[in-house]
Structures are given as C-alpha cells and as structure tokens.
Amino acid sequence: MTVSEFLSETIGISHRWLLKTFRRPAFVFFALFQPIIWFLLFTQSFRAIADIPNFEQVTGTDNYLTFFSGAVVIQTVLTSSMQSGMGFVTDIETGYLDKMQVAPISRASILMGKLLADGVRIVIQTCVILVLAVALGVRFGSGPLGILVLLMLALAFGIAWAGISVFIALTTKDSEATLMIGVITTFPLLFLSTAVMPKELLPDVVQRIAVVNPISYIADALHALIITGLDWGLVARALVVILLVGFVSLGATTLLFRRAVTR
Amino acid sequence: MASGDADPIITVSKLRKVFNPDIVAVDDVSFSVTRGQIFGFLGPNGAGKTTTIRMLATLLQPSGGTMRIDGLDPVTDAAAVRRMIGYGAQDIGVDGDLTARENLRLMATFYHLPKREAIARTEELLTAVDLQQAADRPAMTYSGGMRRRLDLACALVPRPKVLFLDEPTTGLDPQNRTHMWDYVRGLNESGTTIFLTTQYMEEADKLAHQLCIIDMGRIVAEGTPKELKAAIGADVIQLRLPHEGLTEGRVALRAALAAVAGISDMSDYDEGVAVYAKDGPGKVAAIVRALDDAKIGFDGLNLSAPSLDDVFVKHTGRTLRVESVKPTGRTPWGGPRGPKRR
Ligand SMILES: Nc1ncnc2c1ncn2[C@@H]1O[C@H](COP(=O)(O)OP(=O)(O)OP(=O)(O)O)[C@@H](O)[C@H]1O
Ligand SMILES: [Mg+2]
C-alpha cells in the first residue's frame, strides 16, 4: 500500500460520508439549525447571568452573547461528534462495511475517512455559529488568526471526541445505544465544565470536577479566543488535552477495529 | 468424486467455523473448485453457506482447516486474495444514499483504478447490468432486482478472477432471476470462476457445473448435477401423508409397500415417504393398489425423474423446497439466528 493509495481511499470514503450527510435533508437541518437553536436557548434562558455583579470581572465581557458563543461551539462540536459512531453501526447493518473490507483498502482509511468527514461537518457547523454570533453583535477578541485557531481546535477536539463514539458503536453495534451512551456521558460532562459557566461562578464541588474535565480546557481556550484574545498558553493546554483524549479514543478504536475486522 | 480433477482454483480442506461458544456453523468441509467453472453451494437456511463464503472472502477467521484461492491463503495473504476476488453479499451492501454511478466510482477508488479507467469501467458496468437509465438516482429508490444488479456490478469492478455470489437471486421474481442467471453465465463464459450459493435446486441444477450440497455445516453430497441425480438411479414417487399421525402413517405405509416388487428404496421426508423405483410409471398402479388394500389414505402422489431435491431428501430426510421468500435479516457481527447447537 502506498501513501497515495491511502490518501485516495481516505478521501473517497470521506467524500461518501459527506455526500450522505448533505443528501439527507434532516441531517442538513440538524447540522445547521442545531447551533441556532442552542444559541437561542442558551442566550434567552440564561440571559440574567450577565446581571450577576462580577460577571464581567470573571468572564471578561459584559455581553452574555459573547460568553455563550464559546459554549455553543463546544455544545455543537460535542453533539456532532457523538453521532459519529452511528454511521458505523449502519454500515455494519447494511453490509457496506463488509464491502469495504473485501476491497484491498487499508483498515485505517475506513476510520480516517469517516473522521475526516465528521471534521469537515464540524468546521462547517462552527462557521455557522461564528457567523451567527457576529450577526447578533458579538465582537471577537482575537483576530483572523484567532478564528483560525478556534476552528482548528474545534476540528481536532471533534475528531478526538468522535473516536469515543466510534468506540461505543463498534462495541455495542447498536445505534440507539451509541447515541444514548454518548448523550449520557457527554451532557453531564458539559455542564460540569467551564463551558457554560465561568469557573468562579460554579459551586465548589463542580469546580473540583471541572478542573479534571477535559472539556473545561477546550472551553477556556475557546472563551479566551472569543472574548479576550489569542492566549497561546491556553491553546497549548487545550491541544495537550485534545492529544490525550485523541490518543486514548482513537488508539482504543483502532485496536477494536482491527479485532472486529479480522475476528 | 470428480471434483478437483482439473486445475483447481479454490481448495478447501477440513474447514471449520465454531461461533462462540458451541455453535458449529461449518463442520469439516472439504471441496475444490475447478478454474473457469460455476461452482454451486446448495443448502437450506442455516446450512453454513454464508459462513463458508465469508471465510473464503477474508471476512471471517476460520476455527480450523485450510483454504487456498489460486494458491493464496485468505487468512495470511488476505490483501492479495482481496485483489483478485469479487463478493456479492447475501444482503446487498450497496449504499442507498449514493447513485449507481457514485457507488461504482467509489468501488473503483477502493481498487485503485486510475481516474480515466475508473470512469470507463463505471460506464461499461452500468451498461452491462442495464442501469444507465437509473444511474443518477439514489440506489434506495431502486427495485430489489436493480439493487442486486448494482451489487453485482460493484463486485465486478476489479475484474475478479473469482466471483463469490451469496444467494444472488433470493427475493427476485422469476423474470429477474432468469436475467441474473444470464449475467452469471455470461461472466463465466468470459472466464470468471464463480462460487455461488443458493437455496434453489432449480438454480443449482441450471447454473452449476459442479455442486456441493451442504446441510447443518456438513457436505452431504457433491458432484455434477447430473451425477448427483443419476446416483439415485431411480424415479422418485413422493407420497404425501396427512399431517396428523404422520409418524404412524409412515410406518404403516412402509409396511404396506414392503411387498411391492421393484421398489429399490424408501426414505422419509418431512411430508411423507419418498419411494424410489427404476420404472416409476410402471410401479404407480401397484403402489396405489397396495395402499388401497391396506386402507392407507394419502394426500398426494408425485412421480418424477430424480431432481436435486430428491438428492437432498435422500441424504438428509428433508425437502429443500423453499415455500416462501425468507426474510434476509443479517447478523454479521451480532447474535445468531436459530443456532445449531451440539
Ligand atoms: N455471527 C454469528 N454468531 C453466531 N452464530 C452464527 C453467526 N453467523 C452465523 N451463525 C450460525 O451459523 C449457522 C450457519 O449460518 P449461515 O449464515 O452460514 O447459514 P446460510 O447457509 O448462509 O443460511 P441462509 O440460507 O439462511 O443464509 C446458523 O446456525 C447461524 O445461526
Ligand atoms: Mg446465508
């Protein structure tokens, strides 16, 4: 197998997933309108948070919209990557995975192709959020480079998190279970992080959890990129966390995938 | 048996597959497939056809035994084997969201065809399986027959030396079935060796040069369809008995016919008793008279030259006839369907 063969397989497989995504109107609706809905939900129901006396002091902005932009990005990345494994379950059920496996392609490209497609979807969704945020009057604290870094973080974190979903999918081979386990594990983590509430405003217990919660590190970097500016220290910490999560989730998935494939 | 005389392209010896912990799906199966032939694997639901084909196609690890495809081992040389085989699965794995053209182009990518060749091959195959008209519609809008044809085309993208087809006509109406047979024959005439599984004896009879009959994981008979039928050496008179008291009915019937001259053999099948006799037409009157004298009523009598069904009955005591189209739910990685335990 050559590198160019690996690349063309991976791109071919990603292309397939993107075609599938954008051909399903429900999917497009979900992918694009979900961020909008989260935006409205967060900003409308948590509006009063901005009235808390030291809100500006701990977040760096007096605008709740600005603060919640980062939360919506994380929320969307998580929701999107949590669904990643479901595609594998369908492919197992329909026999398409067999078709790929009978072909002389690398097992890794089957996984990479899917994750790449999910990454593209996540970047598109994040762009939708950013455009929406600007339209609602949010001014970014970091410049174009900051936006680029934000997109890269969303992409990398999305792929690392998607690995967890694929792992669950290959273990359970059941799409409902994949989604449910994803939701049950991801949502509490989201609300036990600094994504939706500044650390200083969280109760003590939650603060302690938030410190060891990977989502907090991504959230801190994203909030800074949107509110105050490009903070390389926070970005580096987020990257380390993403690498750790990715190493575990993708490593375990690759092992499982190899085993499932050959049995 | 006559198989393996000529130049074998597939040889399988003592192949076994035990699903955990004790479901023996394939049990010491040995056979060989002659290069350039259509090889049929005939057996009822759960016989082990799919399990065997998946092991050959590198999708499943055997629990024991050896396999060679053109000298290569699907277990240790999986990559090389994959380059020379095509596989049409029982459950048609085409992507319903993609069009026929997109499905084929993606296959061409999987087999690393250069772009120009990929385009040419796609168009050629669309024409070959009569899908040009529908080529740009998502495959989920296709009829069962069209999906089968697209799946066949997908399997043909790499111009395989050996083509595996798992029940390629199950669920097709008679007209589509005949079409599929024509495609398969045409491919075979152009040099492709074809390994085909089926539940339909008529299909095995019409298509296969060489045949293995498999039941409960074991090969019960093998040979050319002609040899297998000739081995029965007699016409077959199937006597269908009333459902209530079938067992006693069989015993009484056998006793009543014991004295009839010229009956070479009798075997039970699920609906009654099959009687074998050299001169079938000449024996019917004597048989009916004997049953009448013994006051044994029967629901039906069927006289025929031996068919593959009779071969199956003779070896397993059950008929192969498929009454209705069976659901094709698959569980490739999942739970068993009506497992056989030992
Ligand atoms: N993954 C599996 N786990 C456990 N048992 C299995 C598995 N796959 C197949 N089996 C069992 O192995 C036996 C043979 O199944 P197989 O699918 O090979 O039969 P088949 O001849 O293809 O039948 P059909 O005509 O219904 O397709 C069956 O008893 C089935 O339940
Ligand atoms: Mg089968």
XYZ file of N, CA and C in Angstrom, chain A residues 28 34 70 114 138 147 151 157 183 195-196 206 221 241 249 263:
48
model
N -29.009 17.876 7.227
C -28.590 19.250 6.973
C -29.297 20.176 7.958
N -29.255 23.255 14.442
C -28.983 22.914 15.830
C -28.194 24.026 16.536
N -18.855 30.697 22.834
C -17.932 29.588 23.061
C -18.662 28.344 23.528
N -14.011 8.403 7.720
C -15.204 8.803 8.467
C -14.903 10.017 9.348
N -21.749 40.004 18.322
C -20.556 39.604 19.072
C -19.305 40.124 18.355
N -9.492 33.237 14.987
C -10.636 32.487 14.443
C -10.143 31.170 13.849
N -11.122 27.397 14.907
C -11.645 26.351 14.014
C -10.804 25.084 14.126
N -10.700 18.700 18.409
C -11.452 18.186 19.539
C -12.611 17.307 19.057
N -24.862 10.577 24.764
C -25.586 11.673 25.409
C -25.392 11.629 26.922
N -17.574 25.362 30.383
C -18.094 25.760 29.079
C -19.278 26.705 29.194
N -20.231 26.391 30.080
C -21.455 27.191 30.122
C -21.478 28.178 31.288
N -18.505 21.288 41.927
C -18.435 21.285 40.473
C -17.091 21.844 40.002
N -9.891 27.785 26.399
C -9.199 28.310 25.222
C -10.180 29.004 24.290
N -4.626 18.441 25.948
C -5.797 17.658 26.353
C -6.405 16.928 25.157
N -8.872 7.648 22.713
C -10.087 7.239 21.993
C -9.742 6.613 20.647
N -11.496 -10.713 13.383
C -12.103 -11.664 14.280
C -11.410 -13.039 14.222
